[in-house]
Short mmCIF file of N, CA and C in Angstrom, two decimals:
data_model
loop_
_atom_site.label_atom_id
_atom_site.label_comp_id
_atom_site.label_asym_id
_atom_site.label_seq_id
_atom_site.Cartn_x
_atom_site.Cartn_y
_atom_site.Cartn_z
N UNK J 89 187.49 110.93 110.85
CA UNK J 89 187.72 109.77 111.74
C UNK J 89 186.53 109.52 112.64
N UNK J 90 186.70 108.56 113.54
CA UNK J 90 185.59 108.14 114.42
C UNK J 90 185.08 109.27 115.32
N UNK J 91 185.99 110.20 115.70
CA UNK J 91 185.52 111.26 116.60
C UNK J 91 184.52 112.18 115.89
N UNK J 92 184.64 112.31 114.56
CA UNK J 92 183.64 113.09 113.81
C UNK J 92 182.27 112.45 113.95
N UNK J 93 182.24 111.14 113.82
CA UNK J 93 180.98 110.41 113.93
C UNK J 93 180.37 110.66 115.30
N UNK J 94 181.21 110.61 116.32
CA UNK J 94 180.73 110.84 117.67
C UNK J 94 180.15 112.25 117.80
N UNK J 95 180.86 113.23 117.24
CA UNK J 95 180.34 114.61 117.26
C UNK J 95 178.95 114.67 116.64
N UNK J 96 178.80 113.98 115.50
CA UNK J 96 177.51 113.99 114.80
C UNK J 96 176.41 113.38 115.66
N UNK J 97 176.73 112.26 116.29
CA UNK J 97 175.71 111.58 117.10
C UNK J 97 175.34 112.45 118.29
N UNK J 98 176.32 113.10 118.88
CA UNK J 98 176.04 114.00 119.99
C UNK J 98 175.16 115.15 119.52
N UNK J 99 175.47 115.64 118.32
CA UNK J 99 174.70 116.76 117.78
C UNK J 99 173.26 116.33 117.52
N UNK J 100 173.07 115.15 116.95
CA UNK J 100 171.71 114.64 116.72
C UNK J 100 170.97 114.57 118.05
N UNK J 101 171.63 114.05 119.08
CA UNK J 101 170.92 113.88 120.35
C UNK J 101 170.64 115.25 120.98
N UNK J 102 171.56 116.20 120.84
CA UNK J 102 171.31 117.55 121.37
C UNK J 102 170.11 118.19 120.69
N UNK J 103 170.04 117.99 119.37
CA UNK J 103 168.95 118.61 118.63
C UNK J 103 167.62 117.93 118.95
N UNK J 104 167.64 116.59 118.99
CA UNK J 104 166.37 115.90 119.24
C UNK J 104 165.89 116.19 120.66
N UNK J 105 166.81 116.52 121.56
CA UNK J 105 166.39 116.89 122.92
C UNK J 105 166.24 118.39 123.05
N UNK J 106 166.28 119.11 121.91
CA UNK J 106 166.07 120.56 121.89
C UNK J 106 167.10 121.29 122.74
N UNK J 107 168.34 120.80 122.75
CA UNK J 107 169.37 121.42 123.58
C UNK J 107 170.31 122.30 122.77
N UNK J 108 170.00 122.50 121.50
CA UNK J 108 170.91 123.25 120.65
C UNK J 108 170.45 124.70 120.60
N UNK J 109 171.37 125.64 120.83
CA UNK J 109 171.00 127.05 120.75
C UNK J 109 171.16 127.55 119.32
N UNK J 110 170.09 128.11 118.80
CA UNK J 110 170.16 128.68 117.45
C UNK J 110 170.64 130.12 117.54
N UNK J 111 171.42 130.53 116.54
CA UNK J 111 171.82 131.94 116.46
C UNK J 111 171.01 132.57 115.34
N UNK J 112 169.87 133.13 115.70
CA UNK J 112 168.95 133.65 114.70
C UNK J 112 169.36 135.02 114.19
N UNK J 113 169.33 135.19 112.88
CA UNK J 113 169.56 136.51 112.31
C UNK J 113 168.88 136.58 110.95
N UNK J 114 168.42 137.78 110.56
CA UNK J 114 167.79 137.90 109.23
C UNK J 114 168.82 137.58 108.16
N UNK J 115 168.50 136.60 107.32
CA UNK J 115 169.43 136.10 106.30
C UNK J 115 168.69 136.03 104.98
N UNK J 116 169.31 136.48 103.90
CA UNK J 116 168.58 136.46 102.64
C UNK J 116 168.32 135.02 102.21
N UNK J 117 167.10 134.76 101.79
CA UNK J 117 166.70 133.41 101.36
C UNK J 117 167.60 132.93 100.23
N UNK J 118 167.91 133.84 99.31
CA UNK J 118 168.75 133.49 98.18
C UNK J 118 170.13 133.04 98.63
N UNK J 119 170.68 133.68 99.66
CA UNK J 119 172.03 133.33 100.10
C UNK J 119 172.05 131.95 100.77
N UNK J 120 170.97 131.58 101.44
CA UNK J 120 170.88 130.25 102.04
C UNK J 120 170.93 129.18 100.95
N UNK J 121 170.17 129.44 99.88
CA UNK J 121 170.12 128.50 98.76
C UNK J 121 171.49 128.43 98.08
N UNK J 122 172.08 129.59 97.86
CA UNK J 122 173.41 129.61 97.21
C UNK J 122 174.45 128.85 98.02
N UNK J 123 174.44 129.04 99.34
CA UNK J 123 175.40 128.35 100.20
C UNK J 123 175.24 126.84 100.08
N UNK J 124 173.98 126.38 100.05
CA UNK J 124 173.72 124.94 99.93
C UNK J 124 174.21 124.40 98.59
N UNK J 125 173.98 125.17 97.53
CA UNK J 125 174.41 124.74 96.19
C UNK J 125 175.93 124.67 96.12
N UNK J 126 176.61 125.67 96.68
CA UNK J 126 178.07 125.68 96.66
C UNK J 126 178.64 124.46 97.38
N UNK J 127 178.04 124.13 98.54
CA UNK J 127 178.51 122.99 99.33
C UNK J 127 178.42 121.69 98.54
N UNK J 128 177.34 121.53 97.78
CA UNK J 128 177.11 120.24 97.12
C UNK J 128 177.57 120.22 95.67
N UNK J 129 178.01 121.36 95.14
CA UNK J 129 178.42 121.42 93.73
C UNK J 129 179.44 120.35 93.34
N UNK J 130 180.51 120.12 94.14
CA UNK J 130 181.50 119.11 93.73
C UNK J 130 180.88 117.73 93.52
N UNK J 131 180.00 117.33 94.42
CA UNK J 131 179.35 116.02 94.31
C UNK J 131 178.42 115.97 93.09
N UNK J 132 177.68 117.05 92.88
CA UNK J 132 176.75 117.10 91.75
C UNK J 132 177.51 117.05 90.43
N UNK J 133 178.63 117.79 90.36
CA UNK J 133 179.43 117.78 89.14
C UNK J 133 180.11 116.43 88.93
N UNK J 134 180.59 115.82 90.03
CA UNK J 134 181.25 114.52 89.91
C UNK J 134 180.29 113.47 89.35
N UNK J 135 179.02 113.59 89.69
CA UNK J 135 178.04 112.62 89.20
C UNK J 135 177.33 113.08 87.93
N UNK J 136 177.78 114.21 87.39
CA UNK J 136 177.26 114.74 86.12
C UNK J 136 175.74 114.95 86.14
N UNK J 137 175.22 115.31 87.29
CA UNK J 137 173.79 115.59 87.37
C UNK J 137 173.49 116.95 86.74
N UNK J 138 172.29 117.06 86.19
CA UNK J 138 171.81 118.37 85.75
C UNK J 138 171.04 118.96 86.93
N UNK J 139 171.34 120.22 87.24
CA UNK J 139 170.63 120.84 88.35
C UNK J 139 169.81 122.02 87.86
N UNK J 140 168.55 122.00 88.21
CA UNK J 140 167.65 123.11 87.87
C UNK J 140 167.28 123.84 89.15
N UNK J 141 167.38 125.15 89.10
CA UNK J 141 167.05 125.93 90.29
C UNK J 141 165.92 126.90 89.96
N UNK J 142 164.85 126.83 90.73
CA UNK J 142 163.71 127.73 90.53
C UNK J 142 163.51 128.55 91.80
N UNK J 143 163.86 129.81 91.74
CA UNK J 143 163.65 130.69 92.88
C UNK J 143 162.56 131.67 92.51
N UNK J 144 161.39 131.50 93.11
CA UNK J 144 160.32 132.45 92.82
C UNK J 144 160.29 133.47 93.93
N UNK J 145 160.49 134.73 93.58
CA UNK J 145 160.40 135.78 94.58
C UNK J 145 161.29 135.45 95.78
N UNK J 146 162.61 135.45 95.56
CA UNK J 146 163.50 135.07 96.65
C UNK J 146 164.11 136.29 97.35
N UNK J 147 163.57 137.47 97.06
CA UNK J 147 164.17 138.68 97.61
C UNK J 147 163.58 139.03 98.97
N UNK J 148 163.79 138.14 99.93
CA UNK J 148 163.31 138.39 101.29
C UNK J 148 164.28 137.74 102.26
N UNK J 149 164.18 138.13 103.51
CA UNK J 149 165.04 137.55 104.54
C UNK J 149 164.25 136.55 105.36
N UNK J 150 164.97 135.55 105.88
CA UNK J 150 164.39 134.62 106.84
C UNK J 150 165.16 134.79 108.14
N UNK J 151 164.44 134.90 109.25
CA UNK J 151 165.11 134.98 110.54
C UNK J 151 165.37 133.55 111.00
N UNK J 152 166.59 133.07 110.70
CA UNK J 152 166.98 131.70 110.98
C UNK J 152 168.43 131.71 111.45
N UNK J 153 168.91 130.54 111.84
CA UNK J 153 170.33 130.36 112.08
C UNK J 153 170.92 130.00 110.71
N UNK J 154 171.67 130.95 110.09
CA UNK J 154 172.07 130.74 108.68
C UNK J 154 172.90 129.48 108.47
N UNK J 155 173.80 129.20 109.43
CA UNK J 155 174.66 128.02 109.30
C UNK J 155 173.81 126.76 109.33
N UNK J 156 172.90 126.68 110.30
CA UNK J 156 172.08 125.48 110.48
C UNK J 156 171.11 125.28 109.32
N UNK J 157 170.52 126.40 108.87
CA UNK J 157 169.52 126.26 107.82
C UNK J 157 170.17 125.89 106.49
N UNK J 158 171.34 126.47 106.17
CA UNK J 158 171.97 126.08 104.92
C UNK J 158 172.51 124.65 105.03
N UNK J 159 172.85 124.23 106.25
CA UNK J 159 173.27 122.85 106.49
C UNK J 159 172.10 121.90 106.18
N UNK J 160 170.91 122.26 106.63
CA UNK J 160 169.73 121.44 106.36
C UNK J 160 169.46 121.38 104.85
N UNK J 161 169.52 122.54 104.19
CA UNK J 161 169.30 122.60 102.74
C UNK J 161 170.32 121.73 102.01
N UNK J 162 171.61 121.91 102.36
CA UNK J 162 172.64 121.20 101.60
C UNK J 162 172.58 119.70 101.85
N UNK J 163 172.09 119.31 103.03
CA UNK J 163 171.96 117.88 103.29
C UNK J 163 170.93 117.23 102.36
N UNK J 164 169.84 117.96 102.09
CA UNK J 164 168.85 117.42 101.16
C UNK J 164 169.42 117.32 99.75
N UNK J 165 170.22 118.32 99.37
CA UNK J 165 170.86 118.28 98.05
C UNK J 165 171.86 117.14 97.95
N UNK J 166 172.63 116.94 99.03
CA UNK J 166 173.63 115.86 99.07
C UNK J 166 172.94 114.50 98.92
N UNK J 167 171.85 114.31 99.67
CA UNK J 167 171.08 113.06 99.56
C UNK J 167 170.62 112.81 98.13
N UNK J 168 170.06 113.86 97.53
CA UNK J 168 169.54 113.74 96.16
C UNK J 168 170.65 113.33 95.21
N UNK J 169 171.81 113.98 95.35
CA UNK J 169 172.94 113.70 94.45
C UNK J 169 173.46 112.28 94.65
N UNK J 170 173.50 111.86 95.92
CA UNK J 170 174.09 110.58 96.26
C UNK J 170 173.22 109.41 95.79
N UNK J 171 171.90 109.57 95.93
CA UNK J 171 170.99 108.45 95.64
C UNK J 171 170.35 108.54 94.26
N UNK J 172 171.02 109.27 93.36
CA UNK J 172 170.57 109.37 91.98
C UNK J 172 171.70 108.87 91.08
N UNK J 173 171.39 108.00 90.12
CA UNK J 173 172.43 107.50 89.22
C UNK J 173 173.05 108.65 88.45
N UNK J 174 174.32 108.49 88.04
CA UNK J 174 175.00 109.56 87.31
C UNK J 174 174.17 110.06 86.13
N UNK J 175 174.25 111.37 85.89
CA UNK J 175 173.51 111.95 84.78
C UNK J 175 172.04 112.18 85.10
N UNK J 176 171.72 112.21 86.38
CA UNK J 176 170.33 112.44 86.78
C UNK J 176 169.98 113.92 86.79
N UNK J 177 168.76 114.21 87.23
CA UNK J 177 168.31 115.59 87.30
C UNK J 177 167.87 115.91 88.73
N UNK J 178 168.34 117.03 89.22
CA UNK J 178 167.96 117.48 90.56
C UNK J 178 167.30 118.85 90.40
N UNK J 179 166.12 118.99 90.96
CA UNK J 179 165.40 120.26 90.85
C UNK J 179 165.21 120.85 92.23
N UNK J 180 165.63 122.09 92.37
CA UNK J 180 165.53 122.78 93.64
C UNK J 180 164.55 123.93 93.47
N UNK J 181 163.62 124.02 94.39
CA UNK J 181 162.63 125.11 94.30
C UNK J 181 162.49 125.82 95.63
N UNK J 182 162.41 127.14 95.55
CA UNK J 182 162.11 127.94 96.73
C UNK J 182 160.82 128.66 96.43
N UNK J 183 159.81 128.47 97.27
CA UNK J 183 158.52 129.11 97.04
C UNK J 183 157.98 129.70 98.33
N UNK J 184 157.16 130.70 98.16
CA UNK J 184 156.56 131.38 99.30
C UNK J 184 155.07 131.39 99.19
N UNK J 185 154.39 131.14 100.29
CA UNK J 185 152.94 131.35 100.31
C UNK J 185 152.66 132.24 101.52
N UNK J 186 151.41 132.56 101.73
CA UNK J 186 151.06 133.40 102.88
C UNK J 186 151.39 132.68 104.19
N UNK J 187 151.35 131.35 104.15
CA UNK J 187 151.51 130.57 105.37
C UNK J 187 152.95 130.19 105.67
N UNK J 188 153.71 129.89 104.59
CA UNK J 188 155.05 129.38 104.82
C UNK J 188 155.96 129.55 103.60
N UNK J 189 157.23 129.29 103.84
CA UNK J 189 158.22 129.27 102.77
C UNK J 189 158.62 127.81 102.60
N UNK J 190 158.67 127.33 101.35
CA UNK J 190 159.09 125.94 101.18
C UNK J 190 160.34 125.87 100.32
N UNK J 191 161.23 124.97 100.74
CA UNK J 191 162.45 124.67 100.02
C UNK J 191 162.33 123.20 99.64
N UNK J 192 162.28 122.90 98.34
CA UNK J 192 162.12 121.49 97.97
C UNK J 192 163.21 121.04 97.02
N UNK J 193 163.61 119.78 97.19
CA UNK J 193 164.63 119.15 96.36
C UNK J 193 164.02 117.88 95.78
N UNK J 194 163.92 117.84 94.44
CA UNK J 194 163.39 116.65 93.76
C UNK J 194 164.51 116.01 92.96
N UNK J 195 164.49 114.69 92.87
CA UNK J 195 165.52 114.01 92.09
C UNK J 195 164.90 112.90 91.24
N UNK J 196 165.70 112.37 90.33
CA UNK J 196 165.25 111.27 89.48
C UNK J 196 165.91 109.98 89.97
N UNK J 197 166.14 109.91 91.27
CA UNK J 197 166.92 108.82 91.85
C UNK J 197 166.13 107.58 92.23
N UNK J 198 166.64 106.86 93.25
CA UNK J 198 166.15 105.52 93.57
C UNK J 198 164.71 105.51 94.09
N UNK J 199 164.23 106.65 94.55
CA UNK J 199 162.85 106.69 95.02
C UNK J 199 162.69 105.99 96.36
N UNK J 200 161.48 106.00 96.87
CA UNK J 200 161.21 105.41 98.18
C UNK J 200 159.90 104.64 98.14
N UNK J 201 159.87 103.44 98.74
CA UNK J 201 158.60 102.73 98.83
C UNK J 201 157.67 103.46 99.80
N UNK J 202 156.38 103.44 99.50
CA UNK J 202 155.40 104.17 100.31
C UNK J 202 155.50 103.84 101.79
N UNK J 203 155.81 102.59 102.10
CA UNK J 203 155.83 102.13 103.49
C UNK J 203 156.84 102.89 104.35
N UNK J 204 157.95 103.34 103.76
CA UNK J 204 158.95 103.99 104.59
C UNK J 204 158.75 105.50 104.72
N UNK J 205 157.89 106.08 103.87
CA UNK J 205 157.74 107.54 103.86
C UNK J 205 157.40 108.15 105.23
N UNK J 206 156.44 107.55 105.96
CA UNK J 206 156.06 108.20 107.22
C UNK J 206 157.22 108.30 108.22
N UNK J 207 158.17 107.36 108.16
CA UNK J 207 159.23 107.34 109.17
C UNK J 207 160.61 107.66 108.63
N UNK J 208 160.64 108.15 107.39
CA UNK J 208 161.94 108.30 106.74
C UNK J 208 162.88 109.23 107.52
N UNK J 209 162.35 110.27 108.15
CA UNK J 209 163.22 111.20 108.87
C UNK J 209 163.73 110.63 110.20
N UNK J 210 162.95 109.71 110.80
CA UNK J 210 163.42 109.07 112.03
C UNK J 210 164.44 107.98 111.73
N UNK J 211 164.15 107.18 110.70
CA UNK J 211 164.99 106.02 110.39
C UNK J 211 166.44 106.39 110.16
N UNK J 212 166.64 107.56 109.59
CA UNK J 212 167.98 107.89 109.13
C UNK J 212 168.86 108.55 110.17
N UNK J 213 168.59 108.33 111.44
CA UNK J 213 169.39 109.10 112.40
C UNK J 213 170.83 108.63 112.46
N UNK J 214 171.11 107.65 113.33
CA UNK J 214 172.51 107.31 113.55
C UNK J 214 173.09 106.46 112.43
N UNK J 215 172.28 105.57 111.91
CA UNK J 215 172.75 104.73 110.81
C UNK J 215 173.17 105.61 109.64
N UNK J 216 172.31 106.55 109.31
CA UNK J 216 172.56 107.45 108.19
C UNK J 216 173.87 108.20 108.41
N UNK J 217 174.06 108.66 109.64
CA UNK J 217 175.25 109.41 109.97
C UNK J 217 176.50 108.55 109.72
N UNK J 218 176.44 107.31 110.14
CA UNK J 218 177.59 106.41 109.98
C UNK J 218 177.85 106.14 108.50
N UNK J 219 176.78 105.92 107.73
CA UNK J 219 176.93 105.65 106.31
C UNK J 219 177.50 106.88 105.61
N UNK J 220 176.97 108.06 105.95
CA UNK J 220 177.48 109.30 105.37
C UNK J 220 178.97 109.44 105.58
N UNK J 221 179.41 109.14 106.79
CA UNK J 221 180.84 109.23 107.09
C UNK J 221 181.62 108.28 106.19
N UNK J 222 181.12 107.06 106.08
CA UNK J 222 181.82 106.06 105.28
C UNK J 222 181.93 106.52 103.83
N UNK J 223 180.91 107.23 103.36
CA UNK J 223 180.91 107.68 101.97
C UNK J 223 181.55 109.05 101.81
N UNK J 224 182.09 109.57 102.90
CA UNK J 224 182.73 110.88 102.83
C UNK J 224 181.73 112.02 102.73
N UNK J 225 180.52 111.79 103.21
CA UNK J 225 179.50 112.84 103.15
C UNK J 225 179.61 113.77 104.34
N UNK J 226 178.60 114.58 104.55
CA UNK J 226 178.65 115.56 105.63
C UNK J 226 178.36 114.93 106.98
N UNK J 227 177.81 113.72 106.97
CA UNK J 227 177.52 113.07 108.23
C UNK J 227 176.30 113.63 108.92
N UNK J 228 175.49 114.41 108.22
CA UNK J 228 174.26 114.85 108.86
C UNK J 228 173.07 114.24 108.15
N UNK J 229 172.42 113.33 108.83
CA UNK J 229 171.32 112.58 108.23
C UNK J 229 170.02 113.35 108.25
N UNK J 230 168.99 112.68 107.75
CA UNK J 230 167.67 113.31 107.68
C UNK J 230 167.12 113.63 109.06
N UNK J 231 167.49 112.84 110.05
CA UNK J 231 167.01 113.12 111.41
C UNK J 231 167.51 114.48 111.87
N UNK J 232 168.74 114.80 111.46
CA UNK J 232 169.31 116.08 111.83
C UNK J 232 168.58 117.21 111.11
N UNK J 233 168.26 116.99 109.84
CA UNK J 233 167.49 117.99 109.07
C UNK J 233 166.17 118.26 109.78
N UNK J 234 165.48 117.19 110.13
CA UNK J 234 164.18 117.32 110.80
C UNK J 234 164.34 118.09 112.11
N UNK J 235 165.35 117.72 112.89
CA UNK J 235 165.57 118.38 114.17
C UNK J 235 165.83 119.87 114.00
N UNK J 236 166.70 120.21 113.05
CA UNK J 236 167.06 121.61 112.83
C UNK J 236 165.85 122.42 112.37
N UNK J 237 165.08 121.85 111.46
CA UNK J 237 163.92 122.56 110.92
C UNK J 237 162.86 122.75 111.99
N UNK J 238 162.63 121.72 112.81
CA UNK J 238 161.62 121.83 113.86
C UNK J 238 162.04 122.83 114.94
N UNK J 239 163.36 122.93 115.19
CA UNK J 239 163.84 123.95 116.13
C UNK J 239 163.47 125.35 115.63
N UNK J 240 163.37 125.50 114.31
CA UNK J 240 163.01 126.79 113.72
C UNK J 240 161.49 126.94 113.60
N UNK J 241 160.75 126.00 114.16
CA UNK J 241 159.28 126.07 114.09
C UNK J 241 158.72 125.56 112.78
N UNK J 242 159.55 124.88 111.99
CA UNK J 242 159.12 124.39 110.68
C UNK J 242 158.79 122.91 110.68
N UNK J 243 158.64 122.36 109.49
CA UNK J 243 158.32 120.93 109.36
C UNK J 243 158.98 120.40 108.08
N UNK J 244 159.06 119.07 108.01
CA UNK J 244 159.68 118.42 106.85
C UNK J 244 158.71 117.40 106.26
N UNK J 245 158.93 117.10 105.00
CA UNK J 245 158.01 116.20 104.29
C UNK J 245 158.79 115.45 103.21
N UNK J 246 158.47 114.18 103.03
CA UNK J 246 159.09 113.40 101.95
C UNK J 246 158.00 112.81 101.08
N UNK J 247 158.22 112.78 99.78
CA UNK J 247 157.24 112.21 98.85
C UNK J 247 157.97 111.43 97.77
N UNK J 248 157.34 110.36 97.29
CA UNK J 248 157.91 109.59 96.18
C UNK J 248 156.80 108.78 95.55
N UNK J 249 156.89 108.62 94.22
CA UNK J 249 155.91 107.79 93.51
C UNK J 249 156.22 106.31 93.70
N UNK J 250 157.40 106.00 94.23
CA UNK J 250 157.77 104.60 94.45
C UNK J 250 159.21 104.33 94.06
N UNK J 251 159.64 103.09 94.24
CA UNK J 251 161.02 102.71 93.95
C UNK J 251 161.39 103.01 92.50
N UNK J 252 162.56 103.62 92.33
CA UNK J 252 163.04 103.93 90.99
C UNK J 252 162.43 105.17 90.37
N UNK J 253 161.51 105.81 91.10
CA UNK J 253 160.77 106.93 90.50
C UNK J 253 161.14 108.29 91.11
N UNK J 254 162.29 108.34 91.75
CA UNK J 254 162.73 109.62 92.30
C UNK J 254 161.98 110.00 93.57
N UNK J 255 162.43 111.07 94.20
CA UNK J 255 161.75 111.52 95.41
C UNK J 255 161.88 113.03 95.56
N UNK J 256 161.05 113.57 96.44
CA UNK J 256 161.07 115.00 96.74
C UNK J 256 161.09 115.17 98.25
N UNK J 257 162.02 115.97 98.72
CA UNK J 257 162.08 116.30 100.14
C UNK J 257 161.81 117.79 100.28
N UNK J 258 160.96 118.14 101.24
CA UNK J 258 160.62 119.55 101.43
C UNK J 258 160.83 119.99 102.86
N UNK J 259 161.32 121.22 102.97
CA UNK J 259 161.44 121.89 104.26
C UNK J 259 160.46 123.06 104.23
N UNK J 260 159.64 123.16 105.26
CA UNK J 260 158.71 124.29 105.36
C UNK J 260 159.09 125.14 106.56
N UNK J 261 159.18 126.44 106.33
CA UNK J 261 159.49 127.38 107.41
C UNK J 261 158.31 128.34 107.52
N UNK J 262 157.80 128.54 108.74
CA UNK J 262 156.59 129.37 108.87
C UNK J 262 156.82 130.80 108.39
N UNK J 263 155.77 131.41 107.86
CA UNK J 263 155.85 132.77 107.32
C UNK J 263 156.24 133.78 108.40
N UNK J 264 156.04 133.41 109.66
CA UNK J 264 156.42 134.32 110.75
C UNK J 264 157.93 134.57 110.76
N UNK J 265 158.71 133.69 110.11
CA UNK J 265 160.18 133.88 110.06
C UNK J 265 160.58 134.83 108.93
N UNK J 266 159.63 135.21 108.07
CA UNK J 266 159.95 136.06 106.92
C UNK J 266 160.08 137.53 107.35
N UNK J 267 161.13 138.18 106.86
CA UNK J 267 161.25 139.63 107.03
C UNK J 267 161.33 140.23 105.64
N UNK J 268 160.42 141.13 105.34
CA UNK J 268 160.47 141.79 104.04
C UNK J 268 161.70 142.68 103.96
N UNK J 269 162.26 142.80 102.77
CA UNK J 269 163.35 143.74 102.56
C UNK J 269 162.76 145.10 102.23
N UNK J 270 163.35 146.16 102.77
CA UNK J 270 162.88 147.48 102.33
C UNK J 270 163.21 147.65 100.85
N UNK J 271 162.23 147.98 100.05
CA UNK J 271 162.47 148.18 98.61
C UNK J 271 163.05 149.57 98.38
N UNK J 272 163.85 149.69 97.33
CA UNK J 272 164.48 150.99 97.04
C UNK J 272 163.44 152.05 96.74
N UNK J 273 162.28 151.65 96.17
CA UNK J 273 161.30 152.66 95.77
C UNK J 273 160.35 153.04 96.90
N UNK J 274 160.54 152.44 98.08
CA UNK J 274 159.68 152.85 99.19
C UNK J 274 160.22 154.14 99.79
N UNK J 275 159.38 154.80 100.58
CA UNK J 275 159.75 156.15 100.96
C UNK J 275 160.68 156.24 102.16
N UNK J 276 161.09 155.13 102.65
CA UNK J 276 162.06 155.22 103.75
C UNK J 276 161.48 154.70 105.04
N UNK J 277 162.36 154.32 105.94
CA UNK J 277 161.95 153.60 107.14
C UNK J 277 161.03 154.39 108.06
N UNK J 278 161.21 155.73 108.13
CA UNK J 278 160.41 156.45 109.12
C UNK J 278 158.92 156.34 108.82
N UNK J 279 158.54 156.26 107.53
CA UNK J 279 157.12 156.11 107.19
C UNK J 279 156.68 154.67 107.36
N UNK J 280 157.55 153.75 106.93
CA UNK J 280 157.13 152.36 106.92
C UNK J 280 156.94 151.82 108.31
N UNK J 281 157.72 152.32 109.26
CA UNK J 281 157.67 151.75 110.59
C UNK J 281 156.71 152.50 111.51
N UNK J 282 156.13 153.57 111.00
CA UNK J 282 155.19 154.33 111.83
C UNK J 282 154.05 153.43 112.24
N UNK J 283 153.67 153.49 113.50
CA UNK J 283 152.53 152.71 113.95
C UNK J 283 152.90 151.31 114.40
N UNK J 284 154.16 150.91 114.16
CA UNK J 284 154.54 149.58 114.61
C UNK J 284 155.26 149.62 115.94
N UNK J 285 155.70 150.81 116.34
CA UNK J 285 156.52 150.88 117.55
C UNK J 285 155.66 150.84 118.80
#
């Protein structure tokens, strides 16, 4: 109902004014991706999209707010599913570099004209939220994704070859948020942590 919409708008304004408290905890990167996929699976299946998932080296933790980050991920997946004609293809990739971790969602959907790319995350704030509600979506627009990611010290990016040519949305999280997992074959915490205390 309308009060949900109001909650969303309040949340957008809290985030854009940096008033939202994050609950940071080490969370497996793979579990964030899985949570996002589970959330959007009904929509993806209803539209008969093919989904490809590429997780390269996903065995690490990210110190993030797990609820907020999987919310941001699933919102990108929801957008891709919604704005792609039935039977489309959605590709999700998780990649790591020395500088950052990237989560990207590409689709074969309606695409975006070059002119809107620079402002796409701002444009979709309240209007997007209202449209999402009308379509029974999560009600969290791209502005919310941008706000959540920036609160985590990250950045967002949108790319498209043009109208009708699909688009790619990326979330980048700085490498400083990465926590390595202790591997089973390492000799144990007392050696690994020596010199760091």
